[in-house]
Coordinates of C-alpha atoms in Angstrom, one line a residue:
M6 CA 97.6 -2.8 -16.9
E7 CA 99.6 -2.5 -13.7
T8 CA 99.5 1.2 -14.1
A9 CA 95.7 1.1 -14.3
K10 CA 95.5 -0.9 -11.2
K11 CA 97.5 1.6 -9.4
L12 CA 95.3 4.5 -10.7
L13 CA 92.3 2.6 -9.3
L14 CA 93.9 2.0 -6.0
N15 CA 94.7 5.7 -5.8
G16 CA 91.1 6.7 -6.5
K17 CA 91.5 7.8 -10.1
P18 CA 89.1 5.7 -12.1
L19 CA 88.7 8.1 -15.0
E20 CA 92.5 8.0 -15.6
A21 CA 92.4 4.1 -15.3
L22 CA 89.6 3.9 -17.6
E23 CA 91.5 5.9 -20.4
R24 CA 94.5 3.7 -19.8
L25 CA 92.6 0.5 -20.1
K26 CA 90.8 1.6 -23.2
K27 CA 94.2 2.2 -24.9
I28 CA 95.7 -1.2 -24.0
L29 CA 92.6 -3.2 -24.7
P30 CA 93.3 -3.8 -28.4
N31 CA 96.9 -4.8 -27.8
T32 CA 96.7 -7.3 -25.0
D33 CA 96.2 -11.1 -24.6
E34 CA 94.6 -10.5 -21.2
V35 CA 91.3 -9.2 -22.6
W36 CA 89.0 -10.5 -19.8
Q37 CA 91.3 -9.0 -17.1
V38 CA 91.1 -5.7 -18.8
H39 CA 87.3 -5.7 -19.0
E40 CA 87.1 -6.7 -15.3
L41 CA 89.2 -3.7 -14.5
I42 CA 87.1 -1.5 -16.7
G43 CA 84.0 -2.8 -14.7
A44 CA 85.8 -1.8 -11.5
A45 CA 86.5 1.7 -12.9
F46 CA 82.9 2.2 -13.9
H47 CA 81.9 1.0 -10.3
D48 CA 84.1 3.6 -8.9
L49 CA 82.3 6.2 -11.0
A50 CA 78.9 4.8 -9.9
D51 CA 78.2 4.1 -13.7
A52 CA 75.9 1.1 -13.6
E53 CA 75.6 0.7 -17.4
G54 CA 79.3 0.8 -17.9
A55 CA 80.0 -1.7 -15.3
A56 CA 77.3 -4.1 -16.6
Q57 CA 78.7 -3.9 -20.2
A58 CA 82.2 -4.5 -18.9
Y59 CA 81.4 -7.7 -16.8
F60 CA 79.4 -9.0 -19.9
N61 CA 82.5 -8.4 -22.1
A62 CA 84.7 -10.1 -19.5
A63 CA 82.4 -13.2 -19.5
Q64 CA 82.6 -13.3 -23.4
A65 CA 86.3 -12.9 -23.5
D66 CA 87.3 -15.5 -20.8
T67 CA 87.8 -19.2 -21.9
I68 CA 87.6 -20.7 -18.4
L69 CA 84.1 -21.8 -17.5
R70 CA 84.4 -21.2 -13.8
F71 CA 85.6 -17.6 -14.4
Q72 CA 82.9 -17.0 -17.0
Q73 CA 80.3 -17.9 -14.2
A74 CA 81.9 -15.2 -11.9
H75 CA 81.8 -12.5 -14.7
F76 CA 78.2 -13.3 -15.7
S77 CA 77.1 -13.3 -12.1
N78 CA 78.6 -9.8 -11.7
Y79 CA 76.9 -8.8 -15.0
I80 CA 73.5 -10.0 -13.6
F81 CA 73.9 -8.1 -10.4
A82 CA 74.7 -4.9 -12.3
L83 CA 71.7 -5.4 -14.5
H84 CA 69.3 -4.6 -11.6
Y85 CA 70.6 -1.0 -11.5
L86 CA 69.5 -0.4 -15.1
P87 CA 65.9 1.0 -15.4
Q88 CA 65.4 -0.2 -19.0
V89 CA 66.0 -3.9 -18.0
T90 CA 62.8 -5.9 -17.7
A91 CA 62.0 -8.8 -15.5
E92 CA 62.1 -10.9 -18.7
N93 CA 65.6 -9.7 -19.4
L94 CA 66.7 -10.7 -16.0
F95 CA 65.1 -14.0 -16.3
D96 CA 66.7 -14.7 -19.6
A97 CA 70.1 -13.7 -18.2
A98 CA 69.7 -15.9 -15.3
Q99 CA 69.0 -18.9 -17.5
I100 CA 72.2 -18.2 -19.4
Y101 CA 74.0 -18.1 -16.2
N102 CA 72.5 -21.7 -15.5
S103 CA 73.9 -23.0 -18.9
L104 CA 77.4 -22.0 -17.8
H105 CA 77.2 -24.9 -15.2
R106 CA 76.4 -27.5 -17.8
E107 CA 79.7 -29.5 -17.3
I108 CA 79.0 -30.0 -13.4
E109 CA 78.0 -33.5 -12.3
T110 CA 75.8 -33.2 -9.3
L111 CA 76.5 -35.1 -6.1
K112 CA 74.3 -38.1 -4.8
P113 CA 72.8 -37.0 -1.4
L114 CA 73.5 -39.2 1.7
K115 CA 70.7 -41.1 3.4
K116 CA 69.3 -39.3 6.3
S117 CA 70.4 -40.7 9.6
A118 CA 70.1 -38.1 12.3
N119 CA 66.8 -37.1 14.0
K120 CA 67.3 -33.4 13.6
I121 CA 66.9 -31.5 10.4
H122 CA 70.3 -30.3 9.2
V123 CA 70.2 -26.8 7.7
A124 CA 73.5 -25.5 6.2
Y125 CA 73.6 -21.8 5.5
I126 CA 76.3 -20.7 3.0
S127 CA 77.3 -17.2 2.5
P128 CA 80.4 -15.3 0.9
H129 CA 81.1 -14.3 4.5
F130 CA 79.6 -14.0 7.9
L131 CA 80.7 -10.4 8.6
D132 CA 78.3 -7.8 9.8
S133 CA 76.7 -6.4 6.8
S134 CA 73.4 -5.3 5.2
A135 CA 72.3 -8.9 4.5
A136 CA 73.4 -10.0 8.1
R137 CA 70.8 -7.7 9.6
F138 CA 68.1 -9.8 7.9
F139 CA 69.5 -13.4 8.3
E140 CA 71.1 -13.2 11.9
S141 CA 68.0 -14.4 13.7
L142 CA 67.9 -17.6 11.4
L143 CA 71.2 -18.7 12.8
T144 CA 70.8 -17.7 16.4
D145 CA 67.1 -18.2 17.4
Y146 CA 66.2 -21.5 15.8
D147 CA 64.5 -24.5 17.7
R148 CA 67.6 -26.6 18.7
E149 CA 65.4 -29.5 19.5
K150 CA 64.3 -30.0 16.0
F151 CA 67.2 -28.4 13.9
F152 CA 70.9 -28.8 13.6
V153 CA 72.3 -25.6 12.0
T154 CA 75.8 -25.1 10.4
A155 CA 77.2 -22.1 8.7
W156 CA 79.8 -22.2 5.7
S157 CA 81.8 -19.3 4.9
L158 CA 83.8 -18.5 1.8
S159 CA 85.9 -15.9 3.7
A160 CA 88.6 -16.2 6.3
R161 CA 87.8 -12.7 7.5
E162 CA 86.1 -12.4 11.0
D163 CA 84.5 -9.8 13.0
D164 CA 82.3 -9.6 16.2
F165 CA 79.3 -10.7 14.1
T166 CA 81.3 -13.7 12.8
K167 CA 82.1 -14.7 16.4
K168 CA 78.5 -14.4 17.4
I169 CA 77.4 -16.7 14.7
R170 CA 80.2 -19.1 15.5
R171 CA 79.0 -19.2 19.2
N172 CA 75.3 -19.9 18.3
V173 CA 75.3 -22.4 15.4
D174 CA 76.1 -26.1 15.8
G175 CA 79.0 -25.9 13.4
F176 CA 80.9 -23.2 11.6
F177 CA 83.2 -24.0 8.6
N178 CA 85.6 -21.9 6.7
I179 CA 85.7 -23.1 3.1
A180 CA 87.7 -20.3 1.6
E181 CA 90.8 -22.2 0.7
I182 CA 89.3 -25.3 -1.1
S183 CA 87.8 -25.7 -4.5
F184 CA 84.1 -25.4 -5.0
E185 CA 83.7 -29.1 -5.6
E186 CA 85.6 -29.9 -2.4
A187 CA 83.4 -27.5 -0.5
A188 CA 80.3 -29.1 -2.0
L189 CA 81.5 -32.6 -0.9
K190 CA 82.2 -31.3 2.7
I191 CA 78.7 -29.9 2.9
R192 CA 77.2 -33.1 1.4
D193 CA 79.3 -35.3 3.7
S194 CA 78.2 -33.3 6.8
G195 CA 74.7 -34.6 6.3
A196 CA 73.0 -31.3 5.2
D197 CA 69.4 -31.8 4.5
I198 CA 68.8 -28.2 3.4
L199 CA 71.4 -25.8 1.9
F200 CA 70.2 -22.2 2.2
D201 CA 72.1 -19.9 -0.1
L202 CA 72.4 -16.4 1.4
G203 CA 74.6 -14.9 -1.4
G204 CA 72.9 -15.3 -4.7
H205 CA 74.7 -13.2 -7.4
T206 CA 76.6 -11.1 -4.8
E207 CA 80.6 -11.5 -4.7
G208 CA 80.6 -13.0 -8.1
G209 CA 78.1 -15.7 -7.2
V210 CA 80.6 -17.8 -5.2
T211 CA 78.0 -19.5 -3.2
L212 CA 76.0 -20.6 -6.3
Q213 CA 79.2 -22.2 -7.8
I214 CA 79.1 -24.5 -4.8
A215 CA 75.3 -25.0 -4.8
A216 CA 75.5 -26.0 -8.5
Y217 CA 76.9 -29.4 -7.4
K218 CA 73.6 -30.0 -5.4
P219 CA 75.3 -31.0 -2.1
A220 CA 72.0 -31.0 -0.2
R221 CA 68.6 -32.7 -0.9
V222 CA 66.8 -29.4 -0.9
Q223 CA 68.3 -26.1 -1.8
I224 CA 66.9 -22.6 -1.2
S225 CA 67.9 -19.1 -1.8
G226 CA 66.6 -15.8 -0.4
V227 CA 66.9 -13.4 2.4
G228 CA 70.5 -12.3 1.4
Y229 CA 69.7 -12.0 -2.2
F230 CA 66.6 -10.4 -4.0
D231 CA 65.9 -12.1 -7.2
T232 CA 66.0 -15.4 -9.1
T233 CA 69.4 -17.1 -9.2
G234 CA 68.6 -19.0 -12.5
L235 CA 70.4 -22.0 -11.2
S236 CA 68.5 -25.2 -11.7
A237 CA 70.1 -26.6 -8.6
I238 CA 68.3 -24.2 -6.4
D239 CA 64.9 -25.7 -5.8
Y240 CA 63.2 -22.9 -3.9
F241 CA 63.3 -19.0 -3.5
L242 CA 62.0 -17.8 -0.1
T243 CA 59.8 -14.7 -0.4
D244 CA 56.2 -13.6 0.5
D245 CA 53.0 -13.1 -1.5
F246 CA 53.6 -9.4 -1.9
L247 CA 56.8 -9.8 -3.7
A248 CA 56.2 -13.1 -5.6
T249 CA 56.4 -12.8 -9.4
E250 CA 56.4 -15.4 -12.2
F251 CA 59.9 -14.8 -13.4
F252 CA 61.8 -17.2 -11.3
T253 CA 63.5 -20.4 -12.2
E254 CA 63.0 -21.7 -8.6
K255 CA 59.7 -22.8 -7.0
I256 CA 58.4 -19.9 -4.9
L257 CA 58.3 -20.6 -1.1
T258 CA 56.2 -18.0 0.7
V259 CA 56.1 -17.0 4.3
E260 CA 53.8 -14.2 5.7
N261 CA 56.7 -11.7 5.9
A262 CA 60.0 -12.2 3.8
F263 CA 62.0 -9.9 6.1
A264 CA 62.6 -9.3 9.8
F265 CA 65.3 -6.6 10.6
T266 CA 67.6 -7.2 13.6
P267 CA 69.6 -4.0 14.5
N268 CA 73.2 -4.5 15.8
E269 CA 74.4 -2.8 19.0
K270 CA 75.7 0.3 17.3
M271 CA 72.3 0.9 15.7
I272 CA 70.5 0.3 18.9
A273 CA 72.8 2.8 20.7
A274 CA 72.3 5.4 17.9
K275 CA 68.6 5.1 18.1
N276 CA 68.6 5.6 21.8
T277 CA 70.6 8.9 21.5
I278 CA 69.3 10.5 18.4
Q279 CA 67.4 13.6 19.0
L280 CA 65.4 14.8 15.9
S281 CA 66.5 18.4 16.5
H282 CA 65.7 19.5 12.9
H283 CA 62.0 19.0 13.7
H284 CA 62.1 22.4 15.4
T285 CA 63.2 24.1 12.1
N286 CA 61.1 25.3 9.2
Q287 CA 63.4 23.6 6.6
L288 CA 62.3 20.2 5.2
I289 CA 65.2 18.0 4.6
F290 CA 64.9 15.0 2.2
G291 CA 67.5 12.2 2.1
C292 CA 68.9 9.5 -0.3
L293 CA 71.2 7.3 1.6
N294 CA 71.4 4.5 -1.0
N295 CA 74.2 3.2 -3.1
F296 CA 74.8 5.9 -5.8
M297 CA 74.6 3.1 -8.5
K298 CA 70.9 3.1 -7.8
I299 CA 70.4 6.7 -8.6
T300 CA 68.8 7.0 -12.2
D301 CA 68.2 10.1 -14.3
E302 CA 64.4 9.5 -13.9
Y303 CA 64.9 9.5 -10.1
L304 CA 66.9 12.8 -10.3
M305 CA 64.2 14.4 -12.5
T306 CA 61.6 13.3 -9.9
V307 CA 63.7 14.9 -7.1
K308 CA 64.0 18.1 -9.0
K309 CA 60.3 18.4 -9.3
I310 CA 59.8 17.7 -5.6
L311 CA 62.3 20.3 -4.5
A312 CA 60.8 22.9 -6.9
Q313 CA 57.3 22.4 -5.2
V314 CA 58.4 22.3 -1.6
S315 CA 59.7 25.7 -0.5
N316 CA 62.7 25.9 1.9
S317 CA 63.7 22.3 1.2
K318 CA 66.9 20.4 0.3
I319 CA 68.2 17.0 -0.1
I320 CA 71.2 15.1 1.3
F321 CA 72.8 12.3 -0.6
R322 CA 75.2 9.9 1.1
D323 CA 76.8 6.9 -0.7
T324 CA 77.4 3.5 0.8
T325 CA 81.1 3.5 -0.3
P326 CA 83.9 5.9 0.8
L327 CA 84.9 6.6 -2.7
E328 CA 85.4 10.3 -3.5
S329 CA 85.3 9.5 -7.2
R330 CA 81.6 8.5 -6.9
R331 CA 80.9 11.7 -5.0
V332 CA 82.5 13.9 -7.6
A333 CA 80.5 12.0 -10.3
L334 CA 77.2 12.5 -8.6
I335 CA 78.0 16.2 -8.1
E336 CA 78.4 16.5 -11.8
R337 CA 75.2 14.8 -12.6
L338 CA 73.4 17.0 -10.2
K339 CA 74.7 20.0 -12.0
N340 CA 73.0 18.8 -15.2
F341 CA 69.7 18.6 -13.4
E342 CA 70.3 21.9 -11.6
I343 CA 69.9 20.2 -8.2
N344 CA 71.6 21.8 -5.2
A345 CA 72.4 19.1 -2.6
E346 CA 74.8 18.1 0.1
V347 CA 76.7 15.0 -1.2
Y348 CA 78.8 12.8 1.0
T349 CA 80.8 9.6 0.7
G350 CA 79.9 6.6 2.9
A351 CA 81.3 7.0 6.4
D352 CA 81.3 5.1 9.8
D353 CA 79.2 7.8 11.3
Y354 CA 76.4 7.7 8.7
L355 CA 73.9 6.9 11.5
S356 CA 74.1 10.6 12.4
D357 CA 72.3 11.5 9.3
F358 CA 69.1 10.4 10.9
K359 CA 69.2 13.4 13.1
R360 CA 68.8 15.7 10.1
V361 CA 66.6 14.0 7.6
D362 CA 62.9 14.3 7.6
L363 CA 61.9 12.0 4.8
I364 CA 63.8 9.5 2.7
L365 CA 63.2 9.7 -1.0
D366 CA 63.9 6.0 -1.9
T367 CA 65.5 5.3 -5.3
F368 CA 63.8 3.4 -8.1
P369 CA 63.5 1.0 -9.8
Y370 CA 66.3 -0.5 -7.5
N371 CA 65.2 0.7 -4.0
G372 CA 66.6 0.3 -0.6
G373 CA 66.4 -3.0 1.4
F374 CA 68.7 -2.9 4.4
M375 CA 68.7 0.9 4.3
T376 CA 65.0 1.2 4.2
A377 CA 64.7 -1.1 7.1
L378 CA 67.3 0.8 9.1
E379 CA 65.8 4.2 8.3
L380 CA 62.4 3.0 9.5
Y381 CA 63.9 1.5 12.6
M382 CA 65.6 4.8 13.3
G383 CA 62.2 6.6 13.0
V384 CA 62.7 8.3 9.7
P385 CA 59.8 7.6 7.1
V386 CA 60.7 6.4 3.7
L387 CA 58.7 7.3 0.5
N388 CA 58.8 4.4 -2.0
L389 CA 57.8 3.9 -5.7
K390 CA 56.7 0.4 -5.9
G391 CA 58.1 -1.4 -9.0
D392 CA 56.8 -4.5 -11.0
K393 CA 59.7 -6.7 -10.5
H394 CA 60.6 -8.8 -7.4
F395 CA 63.7 -6.7 -6.5
S396 CA 62.0 -3.5 -7.2
K397 CA 59.1 -4.2 -4.7
V398 CA 61.4 -5.0 -1.8
G399 CA 61.3 -1.5 -0.4
A400 CA 57.5 -1.5 -0.5
D401 CA 57.3 -4.8 1.1
I402 CA 59.4 -3.6 4.1
L403 CA 57.0 -0.6 4.3
R404 CA 54.1 -3.0 4.2
I405 CA 55.5 -5.2 6.9
S406 CA 56.2 -2.0 9.0
G407 CA 52.6 -0.8 8.6
Q408 CA 53.6 2.1 6.6
E409 CA 51.7 1.5 3.4
N410 CA 50.7 5.1 3.1
F411 CA 54.3 5.8 2.0
I412 CA 54.1 3.4 -0.9
A413 CA 53.4 5.1 -4.3
E414 CA 52.1 3.3 -7.4
T415 CA 53.2 6.0 -9.9
I416 CA 55.8 8.8 -10.2
D417 CA 53.1 11.4 -10.0
E418 CA 51.8 9.9 -6.7
Y419 CA 55.4 9.7 -5.5
I420 CA 55.8 13.4 -6.1
K421 CA 52.4 14.2 -4.5
K422 CA 53.2 12.3 -1.4
A423 CA 56.5 14.1 -1.0
V424 CA 55.1 17.5 -1.6
N425 CA 52.3 16.9 1.0
F426 CA 54.5 15.2 3.5
E427 CA 53.9 16.2 7.2
R428 CA 56.3 15.1 9.9
Q429 CA 55.2 12.2 12.2
E430 CA 55.6 12.1 15.9
N431 CA 54.6 8.5 16.8
F432 CA 56.4 6.2 14.3
S433 CA 55.9 2.5 14.4
V434 CA 57.7 -0.3 12.5
G435 CA 54.9 -3.0 12.9
K436 CA 56.3 -6.6 12.4
L437 CA 59.6 -5.4 10.9
N438 CA 61.5 -6.4 14.0
D439 CA 59.4 -9.5 14.7
A440 CA 62.3 -12.0 14.5
K441 CA 60.7 -14.8 16.4
N442 CA 57.7 -15.2 14.1
F443 CA 59.9 -14.8 11.0
V444 CA 62.2 -17.6 12.2
D445 CA 59.3 -19.9 13.2
A446 CA 57.6 -19.3 9.9
V447 CA 60.9 -20.1 7.8
Y448 CA 61.8 -23.2 9.8
K449 CA 58.1 -24.5 9.5
K450 CA 58.6 -24.1 5.7
F451 CA 61.8 -26.0 5.9
E452 CA 60.1 -28.9 7.5
E453 CA 57.2 -28.9 4.9
V454 CA 59.5 -28.8 1.8
L455 CA 61.9 -31.4 3.2
W456 CA 59.2 -34.0 3.9
S457 CA 57.4 -33.3 0.7
F458 CA 60.5 -33.3 -1.6

């Protein structure tokens, strides 16, 4: 198994996978092997293989806490698979909830302070895709009414962490204590509302703390895009455009579920980008999403678009720096006879916006952060609206931006809109950057649910 780990570290997931398959029948560390198989499939951008591996790890493990983490990874991976229905996801989420059956929830403390204490919990408070949506909630709140704390499950820090630390009323690192101890600390801090920003990311670590019910009211959303399944989470924050029936939480709606806050690097890039390719005759499409989101149906659709648009091409860039994923996608593109530029993720990815005319968003799992960023940078995004909460996120961001004309209801309409695309000069993002109204609306909901709970 150590050899397989070294192969993965050296960017050789195929070799690691072969090694792991050979040792699987002859080891007592079955769940560890399945976890590594999942990592290998991740490094090959193979969502189906990763989902199966994480499910196998959950079945093989005998420790309930670790089963929870494996199953959380499995649920997250399911969202990449086009054949998975909303009912499938809902059922999986309920199974996840059953893995917390032995947890005894905490008794809340009596409220004594005048201000409402909102505790945000996240796997980390590093600059990230999720951070671009939740930053304003921790920096621009009404300090006369609310007391805000941040609870991090990582000791890592960057400039964003320091910004959050400066702005909130309390910042706590709970990376080195047990989930139960962390829950007790949150409870004893007097938290009225616990807002989960992690969901099933990072193995669902935030949910494993929320399961103890350290706050009277517990809410998820913003940093995650679907039901958690956890009965200890009372509400999921969303909007009417996204809301669906397949949630274990009560739906808590605001007018717009997202407000995008660019960081300094993005602001600088936007100010310097010159769309020089607009002076050429070639139409350049782009797909800058995680390669795990690229399905066969999406590639077939791209092929049809390229065939109908003369002098066009597409650029693919992953969100990770893994060469193995780039090579895997190139092989897939050969099968579809698609000629494309394919790149790994890189720090200078913002320069792609100088070249791309139209983003062809992936489906059914479309872009969230990347869609918002692309729109902010002035690049239009074509989206195929799905029928599940997470597969409508991209369309919702377009709606909030006032770009509804780039939302397609069917694949045929998606193709037609791409083929008939004409470059825009004056590009607006509507209410997408309206952090003030977003923050005001969210905190107003906090007041409503707390006093009615």
